[in-house]
Amino acid sequence: MAQLQPRHHNLHLPGVTLPGHRFAIGAETPLRLDCGASLSRLDIAYQTYGQLNADRSNAILVCHALSGDQFVMERHPVTGREGWWENMVGPGLTLDTDRYFVICANVVGGCMGTTGPSDIDPATGKPYGLAFPLITIADMVRAQKLLIDHLGIESLFCVTGGSMGGMQALQWAVSYPERVFTCVPIAAAARHSAQNIAFHEVGRQAIMADPDWCGGDYLAHDKRPRRGLAVARMAAHITYLSEATLHRKFGRNLQDRREVAYGFDADFQVESYLRHQGSAFVERFDANSYLYITRAMDYFDLASEHGGLLANAFRGTKSRFCVISFTSDWLFPTTQSREVVHALNAVAANVSFVEIATDKGHDAFLLDVPEFFATFSGFLNGAAEHRGVK
Amino acid sequence: MDGDTAARTNVIRVDLQLVADMVAARSRVLDVGCGDGALLDYLIHFKQVDGRGVELSQAGVNACVRHGLSVIQGDADTDLKDYPSDAFDYVILSQTLQATRDPRIVLRQLVRIGHRAIVSFSNFGFWRVRWHLAWHGRMPVAEARGLYWYDTPNIHPCTITDFVDLCRELDIAIESGLALDRRGRTRRLNSPGFFANLFGEQAVFLLRRP
């Protein structure tokens, strides 16, 4: 059932084979999804860093965000850029790979090796496209749990992640509380807000309005909705920053010119920057994956399946929580982290909560914010002492 | 203890030590207004309690979490209502009651959340305070922090007698009380009276629901 095997690249880039581990789940144990469908064949692509200790007590599961993947602390095989959490994960860093065994898996529905809409549907022999079932954050976590079982890890020392990664961390603590020693949701929330859903809808509409999207069937037509996906990324990218960051980085500075050109070229640096973000993104991300993963975030509401009362989701939890938010994050503002904290207090859970002062917006969880690293490290050290992780 | 002993000390402020002495080992403790976490850290490492903290200042919270303590940013006046009843063996309010907007609501919450509450405060009936006001005609300045009337967070100072009266009014039982004089000597407050209120600079009370 479980086997390692080489596999093609979802993005169908010629000559590129993704490095790393694969865990294949076969038809005998289909993954049952929240939408009612099940995936009879599921590959999970994951990376690990550091060594699992003898009593298997030092494993940290890192959950990636919407546009992230499993390449946490190594050069990305497609973009060639450094890993997305290189300042967090590594020897001597907050998630110290000399001390902890760090695991990160590409989410279900993704496009970096784990089964998603750009993969071949075994039923038809063609790419899934919109035939791929709708997935949820809980489904992503179900798949990760199978991987953690496969790795023989009874209890994760820590489950953490930012943004959608934080949603998964919270879902882990609710779905498998006995498997989670500490849970560190960063710049996250227990549900997607109306504003967040609204921004995602703009992105999805941009993709679906691109004629090259072909009703989701673009791979069969040998096309890709580059313009739509780029616009979706541009709009989303604004929400990851803050006004202060945009002002500091760009102000009203002009791009390679002394005065405005009285046209619709990228006169301003901020326009040029966003266009670059958009066009770079389409080289490494699948448009349908973007639709499915944003939808999974929209559907996320931990309280809804617990009678609308978030505290009920956490009742009886023994996990230690450290909720982290950033002052300038307007996409997942501190008030939403505070709701999680209040719910945890209501069941007298062991919770720490820090709001980090920074003007870097939602993306602060990816950036060099020393106070963030220091508090996260302190929390982990306290928990490691408690658990006896050397 | 562990590798962190350089930063950890078993010597804490005398009034904090009095509070700590009232806490049974291996109990569940919530420290409201835990500041930099000195008391919480002591209780966790020397009394093996399961300890949590609430602190108003974000800087204090971050310092606590950096040291591995479970602390959240919160306000005693507004956030205690979120906690379930009987969630802790002890709820501690150390040098914080005077800074709350409504000490009555806070005291009721303390004895609801905890089987016991431990409250400590500076006694405004202490003879030096009285002398300062009577002789100089000026508000006393908190000596430890040098805070004047306009910058002290303590908006509701009280005396030992005031506090005992309030507990009676709120139907909160006083299990024990201690007054601490200037030389660090303690006096039991079995029947808190005139002398305790005059010579006690600090007071610590162990409270519970009747």
PDB file of C-alpha atoms in Angstrom, chain A residues 104-303:
ATOM      1  CA  CYS A 104       6.125  19.353   5.182  1.00  0.00           C
ATOM      2  CA  ALA A 105       3.737  17.826   2.645  1.00  0.00           C
ATOM      3  CA  ASN A 106       2.133  19.385  -0.402  1.00  0.00           C
ATOM      4  CA  VAL A 107      -1.626  19.668   0.282  1.00  0.00           C
ATOM      5  CA  VAL A 108      -4.264  17.567  -1.450  1.00  0.00           C
ATOM      6  CA  GLY A 109      -5.413  19.519  -4.488  1.00  0.00           C
ATOM      7  CA  GLY A 110      -1.965  21.084  -4.848  1.00  0.00           C
ATOM      8  CA  CYS A 111       0.332  21.062  -7.844  1.00  0.00           C
ATOM      9  CA  MET A 112       3.768  20.155  -6.462  1.00  0.00           C
ATOM     10  CA  GLY A 113       3.536  16.389  -6.484  1.00  0.00           C
ATOM     11  CA  THR A 114       0.512  15.671  -4.312  1.00  0.00           C
ATOM     12  CA  THR A 115      -2.568  14.604  -6.255  1.00  0.00           C
ATOM     13  CA  GLY A 116      -4.551  17.570  -7.543  1.00  0.00           C
ATOM     14  CA  PRO A 117      -6.753  18.663 -10.441  1.00  0.00           C
ATOM     15  CA  SER A 118      -3.877  18.654 -12.941  1.00  0.00           C
ATOM     16  CA  ASP A 119      -3.207  14.941 -12.358  1.00  0.00           C
ATOM     17  CA  ILE A 120      -4.591  12.078 -14.391  1.00  0.00           C
ATOM     18  CA  ASP A 121      -8.014  10.870 -13.317  1.00  0.00           C
ATOM     19  CA  PRO A 122      -7.693   7.061 -13.212  1.00  0.00           C
ATOM     20  CA  ALA A 123     -11.353   6.833 -14.227  1.00  0.00           C
ATOM     21  CA  THR A 124     -10.867   8.635 -17.527  1.00  0.00           C
ATOM     22  CA  GLY A 125      -7.153   8.580 -18.221  1.00  0.00           C
ATOM     23  CA  LYS A 126      -7.285  12.360 -18.680  1.00  0.00           C
ATOM     24  CA  PRO A 127      -6.408  15.216 -16.312  1.00  0.00           C
ATOM     25  CA  TYR A 128      -9.075  15.695 -13.642  1.00  0.00           C
ATOM     26  CA  GLY A 129      -9.728  19.356 -14.285  1.00  0.00           C
ATOM     27  CA  LEU A 130     -13.055  20.220 -12.691  1.00  0.00           C
ATOM     28  CA  ALA A 131     -13.809  16.514 -12.229  1.00  0.00           C
ATOM     29  CA  PHE A 132     -11.500  16.676  -9.209  1.00  0.00           C
ATOM     30  CA  PRO A 133     -13.650  16.589  -6.065  1.00  0.00           C
ATOM     31  CA  LEU A 134     -13.942  19.707  -3.911  1.00  0.00           C
ATOM     32  CA  ILE A 135     -11.609  19.510  -0.952  1.00  0.00           C
ATOM     33  CA  THR A 136     -11.567  21.092   2.484  1.00  0.00           C
ATOM     34  CA  ILE A 137      -8.947  21.998   5.049  1.00  0.00           C
ATOM     35  CA  ALA A 138     -10.083  18.935   7.025  1.00  0.00           C
ATOM     36  CA  ASP A 139      -9.432  16.781   3.939  1.00  0.00           C
ATOM     37  CA  MET A 140      -5.900  18.162   3.683  1.00  0.00           C
ATOM     38  CA  VAL A 141      -5.370  17.262   7.330  1.00  0.00           C
ATOM     39  CA  ARG A 142      -6.856  13.762   6.839  1.00  0.00           C
ATOM     40  CA  ALA A 143      -4.295  13.124   4.126  1.00  0.00           C
ATOM     41  CA  GLN A 144      -1.456  14.469   6.295  1.00  0.00           C
ATOM     42  CA  LYS A 145      -2.592  12.203   9.119  1.00  0.00           C
ATOM     43  CA  LEU A 146      -2.218   9.166   6.835  1.00  0.00           C
ATOM     44  CA  LEU A 147       1.311  10.327   6.074  1.00  0.00           C
ATOM     45  CA  ILE A 148       2.117  10.780   9.778  1.00  0.00           C
ATOM     46  CA  ASP A 149       0.743   7.265  10.443  1.00  0.00           C
ATOM     47  CA  HIS A 150       2.919   5.983   7.616  1.00  0.00           C
ATOM     48  CA  LEU A 151       5.984   7.636   9.179  1.00  0.00           C
ATOM     49  CA  GLY A 152       5.187   5.861  12.441  1.00  0.00           C
ATOM     50  CA  ILE A 153       4.764   9.056  14.458  1.00  0.00           C
ATOM     51  CA  GLU A 154       2.266   8.646  17.280  1.00  0.00           C
ATOM     52  CA  SER A 155       2.267  12.240  18.466  1.00  0.00           C
ATOM     53  CA  LEU A 156       3.531  15.340  16.712  1.00  0.00           C
ATOM     54  CA  PHE A 157       5.598  17.594  18.926  1.00  0.00           C
ATOM     55  CA  CYS A 158       4.238  20.573  17.013  1.00  0.00           C
ATOM     56  CA  VAL A 159       1.895  21.366  14.142  1.00  0.00           C
ATOM     57  CA  THR A 160       2.389  24.839  12.775  1.00  0.00           C
ATOM     58  CA  GLY A 161       1.911  27.040   9.749  1.00  0.00           C
ATOM     59  CA  GLY A 162       0.948  30.517   8.651  1.00  0.00           C
ATOM     60  CA  SER A 163      -2.284  31.612   7.017  1.00  0.00           C
ATOM     61  CA  MET A 164      -3.861  28.493   5.447  1.00  0.00           C
ATOM     62  CA  GLY A 165      -1.093  26.554   7.217  1.00  0.00           C
ATOM     63  CA  GLY A 166      -2.430  27.923  10.504  1.00  0.00           C
ATOM     64  CA  MET A 167      -5.921  26.779   9.558  1.00  0.00           C
ATOM     65  CA  GLN A 168      -4.556  23.270   9.049  1.00  0.00           C
ATOM     66  CA  ALA A 169      -2.739  23.430  12.390  1.00  0.00           C
ATOM     67  CA  LEU A 170      -6.009  24.344  14.132  1.00  0.00           C
ATOM     68  CA  GLN A 171      -7.835  21.606  12.224  1.00  0.00           C
ATOM     69  CA  TRP A 172      -5.216  19.101  13.378  1.00  0.00           C
ATOM     70  CA  ALA A 173      -5.781  20.125  16.993  1.00  0.00           C
ATOM     71  CA  VAL A 174      -9.529  19.630  16.553  1.00  0.00           C
ATOM     72  CA  SER A 175      -9.516  16.449  14.418  1.00  0.00           C
ATOM     73  CA  TYR A 176      -6.682  14.606  16.156  1.00  0.00           C
ATOM     74  CA  PRO A 177      -6.125  16.307  19.532  1.00  0.00           C
ATOM     75  CA  GLU A 178      -4.303  13.316  21.003  1.00  0.00           C
ATOM     76  CA  ARG A 179      -1.755  13.461  18.188  1.00  0.00           C
ATOM     77  CA  VAL A 180      -0.856  17.139  18.705  1.00  0.00           C
ATOM     78  CA  PHE A 181       1.428  18.107  21.597  1.00  0.00           C
ATOM     79  CA  THR A 182       1.655  21.758  20.590  1.00  0.00           C
ATOM     80  CA  CYS A 183      -0.257  23.748  18.004  1.00  0.00           C
ATOM     81  CA  VAL A 184       1.055  27.069  16.677  1.00  0.00           C
ATOM     82  CA  PRO A 185      -1.347  28.771  14.262  1.00  0.00           C
ATOM     83  CA  ILE A 186       0.242  31.909  12.826  1.00  0.00           C
ATOM     84  CA  ALA A 187      -1.619  34.773  11.105  1.00  0.00           C
ATOM     85  CA  ALA A 188      -4.633  32.488  10.854  1.00  0.00           C
ATOM     86  CA  ALA A 189      -8.269  32.221  11.932  1.00  0.00           C
ATOM     87  CA  ALA A 190     -10.867  29.631  12.857  1.00  0.00           C
ATOM     88  CA  ARG A 191     -12.926  30.580   9.800  1.00  0.00           C
ATOM     89  CA  HIS A 192     -12.583  32.474   6.578  1.00  0.00           C
ATOM     90  CA  SER A 193     -14.226  35.888   6.827  1.00  0.00           C
ATOM     91  CA  ALA A 194     -16.577  37.441   4.272  1.00  0.00           C
ATOM     92  CA  GLN A 195     -13.765  39.774   3.231  1.00  0.00           C
ATOM     93  CA  ASN A 196     -11.409  36.861   2.668  1.00  0.00           C
ATOM     94  CA  ILE A 197     -13.990  34.949   0.640  1.00  0.00           C
ATOM     95  CA  ALA A 198     -14.603  38.109  -1.391  1.00  0.00           C
ATOM     96  CA  PHE A 199     -10.937  38.455  -2.336  1.00  0.00           C
ATOM     97  CA  HIS A 200     -10.751  34.794  -3.282  1.00  0.00           C
ATOM     98  CA  GLU A 201     -13.812  35.133  -5.460  1.00  0.00           C
ATOM     99  CA  VAL A 202     -12.138  37.973  -7.375  1.00  0.00           C
ATOM    100  CA  GLY A 203      -9.177  35.684  -8.032  1.00  0.00           C
ATOM    101  CA  ARG A 204     -11.303  32.773  -9.159  1.00  0.00           C
ATOM    102  CA  GLN A 205     -13.381  34.959 -11.450  1.00  0.00           C
ATOM    103  CA  ALA A 206     -10.201  36.295 -13.036  1.00  0.00           C
ATOM    104  CA  ILE A 207      -9.057  32.744 -13.793  1.00  0.00           C
ATOM    105  CA  MET A 208     -12.413  31.591 -15.083  1.00  0.00           C
ATOM    106  CA  ALA A 209     -12.789  34.712 -17.251  1.00  0.00           C
ATOM    107  CA  ASP A 210      -9.584  33.845 -19.103  1.00  0.00           C
ATOM    108  CA  PRO A 211     -10.592  32.138 -22.403  1.00  0.00           C
ATOM    109  CA  ASP A 212      -7.544  29.894 -22.046  1.00  0.00           C
ATOM    110  CA  TRP A 213      -9.096  28.388 -18.928  1.00  0.00           C
ATOM    111  CA  CYS A 214     -11.347  26.393 -21.343  1.00  0.00           C
ATOM    112  CA  GLY A 215     -13.933  25.576 -18.703  1.00  0.00           C
ATOM    113  CA  GLY A 216     -11.204  24.069 -16.577  1.00  0.00           C
ATOM    114  CA  ASP A 217     -10.090  21.747 -19.356  1.00  0.00           C
ATOM    115  CA  TYR A 218      -7.044  23.747 -20.481  1.00  0.00           C
ATOM    116  CA  LEU A 219      -4.547  20.892 -20.205  1.00  0.00           C
ATOM    117  CA  ALA A 220      -6.486  18.867 -22.793  1.00  0.00           C
ATOM    118  CA  HIS A 221      -6.322  21.918 -25.093  1.00  0.00           C
ATOM    119  CA  ASP A 222      -2.634  22.412 -24.372  1.00  0.00           C
ATOM    120  CA  LYS A 223      -3.315  25.875 -22.997  1.00  0.00           C
ATOM    121  CA  ARG A 224      -2.981  27.571 -19.622  1.00  0.00           C
ATOM    122  CA  PRO A 225      -4.951  30.550 -18.267  1.00  0.00           C
ATOM    123  CA  ARG A 226      -1.832  32.589 -17.573  1.00  0.00           C
ATOM    124  CA  ARG A 227      -3.436  36.023 -17.632  1.00  0.00           C
ATOM    125  CA  GLY A 228      -6.287  35.033 -15.347  1.00  0.00           C
ATOM    126  CA  LEU A 229      -4.032  33.329 -12.821  1.00  0.00           C
ATOM    127  CA  ALA A 230      -1.611  36.268 -12.903  1.00  0.00           C
ATOM    128  CA  VAL A 231      -4.410  38.731 -12.136  1.00  0.00           C
ATOM    129  CA  ALA A 232      -5.635  36.477  -9.331  1.00  0.00           C
ATOM    130  CA  ARG A 233      -2.139  36.465  -7.856  1.00  0.00           C
ATOM    131  CA  MET A 234      -1.755  40.227  -8.222  1.00  0.00           C
ATOM    132  CA  ALA A 235      -4.996  40.905  -6.367  1.00  0.00           C
ATOM    133  CA  ALA A 236      -4.156  38.388  -3.654  1.00  0.00           C
ATOM    134  CA  HIS A 237      -0.619  39.689  -3.265  1.00  0.00           C
ATOM    135  CA  ILE A 238      -1.910  43.124  -2.289  1.00  0.00           C
ATOM    136  CA  THR A 239      -3.796  41.533   0.603  1.00  0.00           C
ATOM    137  CA  TYR A 240      -0.593  39.943   1.896  1.00  0.00           C
ATOM    138  CA  LEU A 241       1.102  43.325   2.307  1.00  0.00           C
ATOM    139  CA  SER A 242       0.267  46.446   4.238  1.00  0.00           C
ATOM    140  CA  GLU A 243      -0.123  50.014   3.098  1.00  0.00           C
ATOM    141  CA  ALA A 244       3.020  50.852   5.067  1.00  0.00           C
ATOM    142  CA  THR A 245       5.011  48.157   3.243  1.00  0.00           C
ATOM    143  CA  LEU A 246       3.806  49.264  -0.170  1.00  0.00           C
ATOM    144  CA  HIS A 247       4.593  52.858   0.678  1.00  0.00           C
ATOM    145  CA  ARG A 248       8.044  52.034   2.003  1.00  0.00           C
ATOM    146  CA  LYS A 249       8.942  49.789  -0.905  1.00  0.00           C
ATOM    147  CA  PHE A 250       7.519  51.816  -3.760  1.00  0.00           C
ATOM    148  CA  GLY A 251       5.795  55.009  -2.738  1.00  0.00           C
ATOM    149  CA  ARG A 252       4.788  56.690  -5.990  1.00  0.00           C
ATOM    150  CA  ASN A 253       8.148  55.919  -7.557  1.00  0.00           C
ATOM    151  CA  LEU A 254       8.171  55.520 -11.306  1.00  0.00           C
ATOM    152  CA  GLN A 255       9.513  52.466 -13.088  1.00  0.00           C
ATOM    153  CA  ASP A 256      12.544  53.165 -15.340  1.00  0.00           C
ATOM    154  CA  ARG A 257      11.276  56.598 -16.306  1.00  0.00           C
ATOM    155  CA  ARG A 258      11.401  60.182 -15.127  1.00  0.00           C
ATOM    156  CA  GLU A 259       7.776  61.066 -15.734  1.00  0.00           C
ATOM    157  CA  VAL A 260       4.479  59.327 -16.343  1.00  0.00           C
ATOM    158  CA  ALA A 261       4.016  58.084 -19.900  1.00  0.00           C
ATOM    159  CA  TYR A 262       0.337  58.963 -20.268  1.00  0.00           C
ATOM    160  CA  GLY A 263      -0.516  55.359 -21.114  1.00  0.00           C
ATOM    161  CA  PHE A 264      -1.268  52.052 -19.477  1.00  0.00           C
ATOM    162  CA  ASP A 265       2.236  50.671 -19.250  1.00  0.00           C
ATOM    163  CA  ALA A 266       3.614  50.005 -15.813  1.00  0.00           C
ATOM    164  CA  ASP A 267       4.493  53.618 -15.028  1.00  0.00           C
ATOM    165  CA  PHE A 268       4.723  52.970 -11.306  1.00  0.00           C
ATOM    166  CA  GLN A 269       7.107  50.601  -9.594  1.00  0.00           C
ATOM    167  CA  VAL A 270       4.248  49.065  -7.652  1.00  0.00           C
ATOM    168  CA  GLU A 271       2.562  48.090 -10.927  1.00  0.00           C
ATOM    169  CA  SER A 272       5.724  46.567 -12.282  1.00  0.00           C
ATOM    170  CA  TYR A 273       6.217  44.657  -9.032  1.00  0.00           C
ATOM    171  CA  LEU A 274       2.698  43.227  -9.105  1.00  0.00           C
ATOM    172  CA  ARG A 275       2.998  42.250 -12.764  1.00  0.00           C
ATOM    173  CA  HIS A 276       6.196  40.439 -11.932  1.00  0.00           C
ATOM    174  CA  GLN A 277       4.515  38.652  -9.005  1.00  0.00           C
ATOM    175  CA  GLY A 278       1.704  37.586 -11.320  1.00  0.00           C
ATOM    176  CA  SER A 279       3.845  36.342 -14.187  1.00  0.00           C
ATOM    177  CA  ALA A 280       6.295  34.520 -11.897  1.00  0.00           C
ATOM    178  CA  PHE A 281       3.434  32.763 -10.145  1.00  0.00           C
ATOM    179  CA  VAL A 282       1.981  31.195 -13.294  1.00  0.00           C
ATOM    180  CA  GLU A 283       5.289  29.448 -13.927  1.00  0.00           C
ATOM    181  CA  ARG A 284       4.973  27.454 -10.723  1.00  0.00           C
ATOM    182  CA  PHE A 285       1.277  27.148  -9.963  1.00  0.00           C
ATOM    183  CA  ASP A 286      -1.680  25.438 -11.532  1.00  0.00           C
ATOM    184  CA  ALA A 287      -4.812  27.544 -12.082  1.00  0.00           C
ATOM    185  CA  ASN A 288      -7.264  24.817 -11.124  1.00  0.00           C
ATOM    186  CA  SER A 289      -5.286  24.087  -7.970  1.00  0.00           C
ATOM    187  CA  TYR A 290      -5.700  27.769  -7.162  1.00  0.00           C
ATOM    188  CA  LEU A 291      -9.472  27.442  -7.554  1.00  0.00           C
ATOM    189  CA  TYR A 292      -9.676  24.320  -5.382  1.00  0.00           C
ATOM    190  CA  ILE A 293      -7.393  25.501  -2.603  1.00  0.00           C
ATOM    191  CA  THR A 294      -8.973  28.948  -2.300  1.00  0.00           C
ATOM    192  CA  ARG A 295     -12.349  27.192  -2.094  1.00  0.00           C
ATOM    193  CA  ALA A 296     -11.078  24.937   0.681  1.00  0.00           C
ATOM    194  CA  MET A 297     -10.091  28.043   2.654  1.00  0.00           C
ATOM    195  CA  ASP A 298     -13.499  29.654   2.022  1.00  0.00           C
ATOM    196  CA  TYR A 299     -15.292  26.600   3.392  1.00  0.00           C
ATOM    197  CA  PHE A 300     -13.181  26.599   6.554  1.00  0.00           C
ATOM    198  CA  ASP A 301     -15.245  27.272   9.669  1.00  0.00           C
ATOM    199  CA  LEU A 302     -14.201  25.252  12.709  1.00  0.00           C
ATOM    200  CA  ALA A 303     -17.195  26.312  14.776  1.00  0.00           C
TER     201      ALA A 303
END
